[in-house]
Every structure is written in C-alpha cells, then in structure tokens.
Amino acid sequence: MSSAVKFPGHPLSLAELSAAALDGDVVPLGEGYVPTDAPETPWLRARSLAPMLAPAMAATHAVAAWVWGALAECPAAITAQRATAHRVNVGPRARVVYRDGFVGEDDLVWFGDVAVTSVERTIADLARERDMTVTRLMIFNHPRGVAGAVSWCLQHTKLPGVPKALLLLQALATDGESATTG
C-alpha cells in the first residue's frame, strides 16, 4: 500500500490518526488519511479506497468520478464492479454497492492494486445511469473524454441505457462546443 495514505491499524490506530488530524498533520481522504500538504491526485484518491475494494473489484460511477476529480467529496456509497473475467465471490461490505458486470482491461486504470474505470468509461456509465449532475461535472473536468464515451457506447449498443446515453452525450457535447465557440 502507498505510504502516503495511512489506514487505521496500518501502523497507526484510528485514535492516533484522529489525533494527528486534530493536530493538522493529516486530513481524511476516502478510507484513509493523507498528509495535510499532499496534493489530492487521482492516485491518492484511488489508493484511499483500497480497504473497501477487493483486488478483483474496480471503482465505478460516482466514486470513479470522485477519483478523477469531478466531485469534491467521496460518495457515501462506493460503487464497484468485477475487474476480472471470472466471477468473484464478494462478501457484503459496508458502503459498497457491488454490481457483477465485468469491466474489461481496456476500460480500467490501475493505481497500484486499485482499479478505477477510465475517464471515458466513467462518463459513459454515468450517462447510462442518467446521473446528470455527475455526468456534467465529469464532462466539465474532462471534456476530451466525451468522444471516448460516445465511442464506447457505440461499441456496446446492447447494454441497458446505451441508446439514451448516446443521445445525452451527443447533446452535452454539442452544448459544450457551442459554449466554447459562443
């Protein structure tokens, strides 16, 4: 695990990390704590989720958007899917919403042993779920990801929500283009 992210019990207890936070030495991030002066990068955000995700799971949807910087706070529910082709027996985990759908290697970015859906896949998934607020935030933060999200949708037309996601992404891309040229 990354030494920049400290988790309760590795090596400091929760009480010690809480005291360090009160002293201003560390701040909470995801499931861990990081030095106060550490820049909040996708790497640190992803690594802070390590205790919540089994090695064969990938962070998806809104939590992936948080990793990519579109959300200021980590969502209360950690959404995850399989990051391996074979089925995984995932026991219940507090705050983890697990979907058994497989996320292929081309759609993943690995931060050490923590997998997160790519920017393009995250935008496509959010659009498929019709999560307008987070979809717009992702597009605002990663405007170049829209073309990849549209391409991903065109390659996965049989999945639920893809036809509506395509219409949504094309409309948002058009809105974004008119906003930058107008």
Coordinates of C-alpha atoms in Angstrom, one line a residue:
M1 CA 0.0 0.0 0.0
S2 CA 1.1 3.6 -0.6
S3 CA 2.9 5.1 2.3
A4 CA 1.3 8.4 1.6
V5 CA -2.1 7.0 2.5
K6 CA -2.4 5.8 6.1
F7 CA -5.2 3.5 7.1
P8 CA -6.3 2.8 10.7
G9 CA -4.3 -0.1 12.1
H10 CA -1.5 0.2 9.5
P11 CA 0.6 1.1 11.5
L12 CA -1.3 3.8 13.4
S13 CA -4.6 3.2 15.2
L14 CA -7.7 5.2 14.4
A15 CA -7.2 7.2 17.6
E16 CA -3.7 8.1 16.7
L17 CA -4.7 9.1 13.1
S18 CA -7.6 11.1 14.6
A19 CA -5.2 12.9 17.0
A20 CA -2.9 13.6 14.1
A21 CA -5.9 15.1 12.2
L22 CA -6.7 17.3 15.2
D23 CA -3.1 18.4 15.2
G24 CA -3.3 19.3 11.5
D25 CA -0.7 16.7 10.4
V26 CA -3.1 14.6 8.3
V27 CA -6.6 15.0 6.7
P28 CA -9.1 12.3 6.0
L29 CA -9.3 11.1 2.4
G30 CA -11.6 8.3 1.3
E31 CA -11.0 5.5 3.8
G32 CA -7.6 6.8 5.0
Y33 CA -5.6 9.8 5.9
V34 CA -3.0 11.7 3.9
P35 CA -0.5 14.4 4.9
T36 CA -2.1 17.8 5.1
D37 CA 0.2 19.2 2.3
A38 CA -0.3 16.3 -0.1
P39 CA -1.9 17.3 -3.4
E40 CA -5.2 15.4 -3.9
T41 CA -4.4 13.5 -7.0
P42 CA -6.3 10.6 -8.7
W43 CA -3.5 8.3 -7.4
L44 CA -4.1 9.3 -3.8
R45 CA -7.9 9.2 -4.1
A46 CA -7.8 5.8 -5.7
R47 CA -5.3 4.4 -3.2
S48 CA -7.5 5.7 -0.3
L49 CA -10.2 3.3 -1.4
A50 CA -8.0 0.2 -1.1
P51 CA -9.6 -1.2 2.1
M52 CA -13.1 -1.0 0.5
L53 CA -12.3 -2.8 -2.7
A54 CA -11.3 -6.4 -3.1
P55 CA -8.4 -6.9 -5.6
A56 CA -10.7 -8.1 -8.3
M57 CA -13.1 -5.1 -8.0
A58 CA -13.0 -1.7 -9.8
A59 CA -14.4 1.6 -8.5
T60 CA -17.1 2.8 -10.9
H61 CA -19.7 5.5 -11.4
A62 CA -19.7 8.4 -8.9
V63 CA -16.8 7.1 -6.9
A64 CA -14.7 6.9 -10.1
A65 CA -15.8 10.4 -10.9
W66 CA -14.5 11.4 -7.4
V67 CA -11.2 9.7 -8.2
W68 CA -11.0 11.7 -11.4
G69 CA -11.6 15.0 -9.6
A70 CA -15.2 15.7 -10.7
L71 CA -16.6 15.5 -7.2
A72 CA -15.1 17.2 -4.1
E73 CA -16.2 14.6 -1.6
C74 CA -16.1 10.8 -1.8
P75 CA -19.6 9.4 -2.2
A76 CA -21.1 7.6 0.8
A77 CA -21.8 4.6 -1.4
I78 CA -18.7 3.0 -3.1
T79 CA -19.9 1.5 -6.4
A80 CA -17.8 -1.4 -7.7
Q81 CA -17.8 -4.0 -10.5
R82 CA -15.7 -7.0 -11.4
A83 CA -12.3 -6.2 -12.8
T84 CA -11.7 -9.8 -13.7
A85 CA -13.4 -12.1 -16.3
H86 CA -14.2 -14.8 -13.8
R87 CA -16.9 -14.4 -11.2
V88 CA -15.9 -13.3 -7.8
N89 CA -17.4 -14.3 -4.5
V90 CA -17.6 -10.9 -2.8
G91 CA -18.9 -10.9 0.7
P92 CA -21.0 -8.0 1.9
R93 CA -19.0 -4.8 2.6
A94 CA -20.4 -1.8 4.4
R95 CA -21.0 1.1 1.9
V96 CA -20.0 -1.0 -1.1
V97 CA -22.6 -1.4 -3.9
Y98 CA -21.3 -4.3 -5.9
R99 CA -22.5 -5.0 -9.5
D100 CA -21.4 -8.3 -11.0
G101 CA -20.9 -6.8 -14.5
F102 CA -17.4 -7.2 -15.9
V103 CA -15.2 -4.2 -16.6
G104 CA -12.6 -5.1 -19.3
E105 CA -8.9 -4.2 -19.0
D106 CA -9.3 -1.6 -21.8
D107 CA -11.8 0.3 -19.5
L108 CA -9.6 0.3 -16.4
V109 CA -6.8 2.4 -15.0
W110 CA -4.8 0.8 -12.3
F111 CA -3.4 2.8 -9.3
G112 CA -1.2 0.2 -7.7
D113 CA -3.6 -2.6 -7.0
V114 CA -6.7 -0.4 -7.1
A115 CA -8.7 -0.4 -10.4
V116 CA -10.9 2.5 -11.4
T117 CA -12.9 2.9 -14.6
S118 CA -11.3 5.1 -17.2
V119 CA -12.5 8.7 -17.7
E120 CA -14.3 7.7 -20.9
R121 CA -15.9 4.6 -19.3
T122 CA -16.9 6.6 -16.2
I123 CA -18.7 9.2 -18.4
A124 CA -20.5 6.5 -20.4
D125 CA -21.6 4.7 -17.2
L126 CA -22.9 7.9 -15.6
A127 CA -24.7 8.8 -18.8
R128 CA -26.3 5.3 -18.9
E129 CA -27.5 5.8 -15.3
R130 CA -28.8 9.2 -16.2
D131 CA -26.8 10.8 -13.4
M132 CA -27.0 14.3 -15.0
T133 CA -25.2 16.2 -12.3
V134 CA -22.1 14.0 -12.1
T135 CA -22.1 13.4 -15.8
R136 CA -21.9 17.2 -16.4
L137 CA -19.2 17.5 -13.8
M138 CA -17.1 14.8 -15.4
I139 CA -17.6 16.4 -18.9
F140 CA -16.7 19.8 -17.5
N141 CA -13.5 18.4 -15.9
H142 CA -12.6 16.0 -18.8
P143 CA -14.1 17.5 -22.0
R144 CA -11.9 15.3 -24.2
G145 CA -13.5 12.2 -22.6
V146 CA -16.8 12.7 -24.3
A147 CA -15.7 11.4 -27.6
G148 CA -14.3 8.3 -26.0
A149 CA -17.5 7.8 -24.0
V150 CA -19.6 8.1 -27.2
S151 CA -17.2 5.6 -28.9
W152 CA -17.6 3.2 -26.0
C153 CA -21.4 3.5 -26.2
L154 CA -21.3 2.8 -30.0
Q155 CA -19.3 -0.4 -29.3
H156 CA -21.7 -1.5 -26.5
T157 CA -25.2 -0.8 -28.0
K158 CA -26.8 -3.9 -26.5
L159 CA -26.2 -2.8 -22.9
P160 CA -29.1 -1.2 -20.9
G161 CA -29.3 2.6 -21.2
V162 CA -26.8 3.0 -24.0
P163 CA -29.2 4.4 -26.7
K164 CA -30.3 7.2 -24.2
A165 CA -26.7 7.7 -23.1
L166 CA -25.7 8.3 -26.7
L167 CA -28.4 11.0 -27.1
L168 CA -27.4 12.6 -23.8
L169 CA -23.7 12.6 -24.6
Q170 CA -24.2 14.0 -28.1
A171 CA -26.4 16.8 -26.7
L172 CA -23.9 17.6 -23.9
A173 CA -21.0 17.6 -26.4
T174 CA -23.0 19.9 -28.7
D175 CA -23.8 22.2 -25.7
G176 CA -20.1 22.2 -24.7
E177 CA -19.0 23.1 -28.3
S178 CA -21.5 26.0 -28.5
A179 CA -20.4 27.3 -25.1
T180 CA -16.7 27.4 -26.1
T181 CA -17.4 29.0 -29.5
G182 CA -20.2 31.4 -28.5

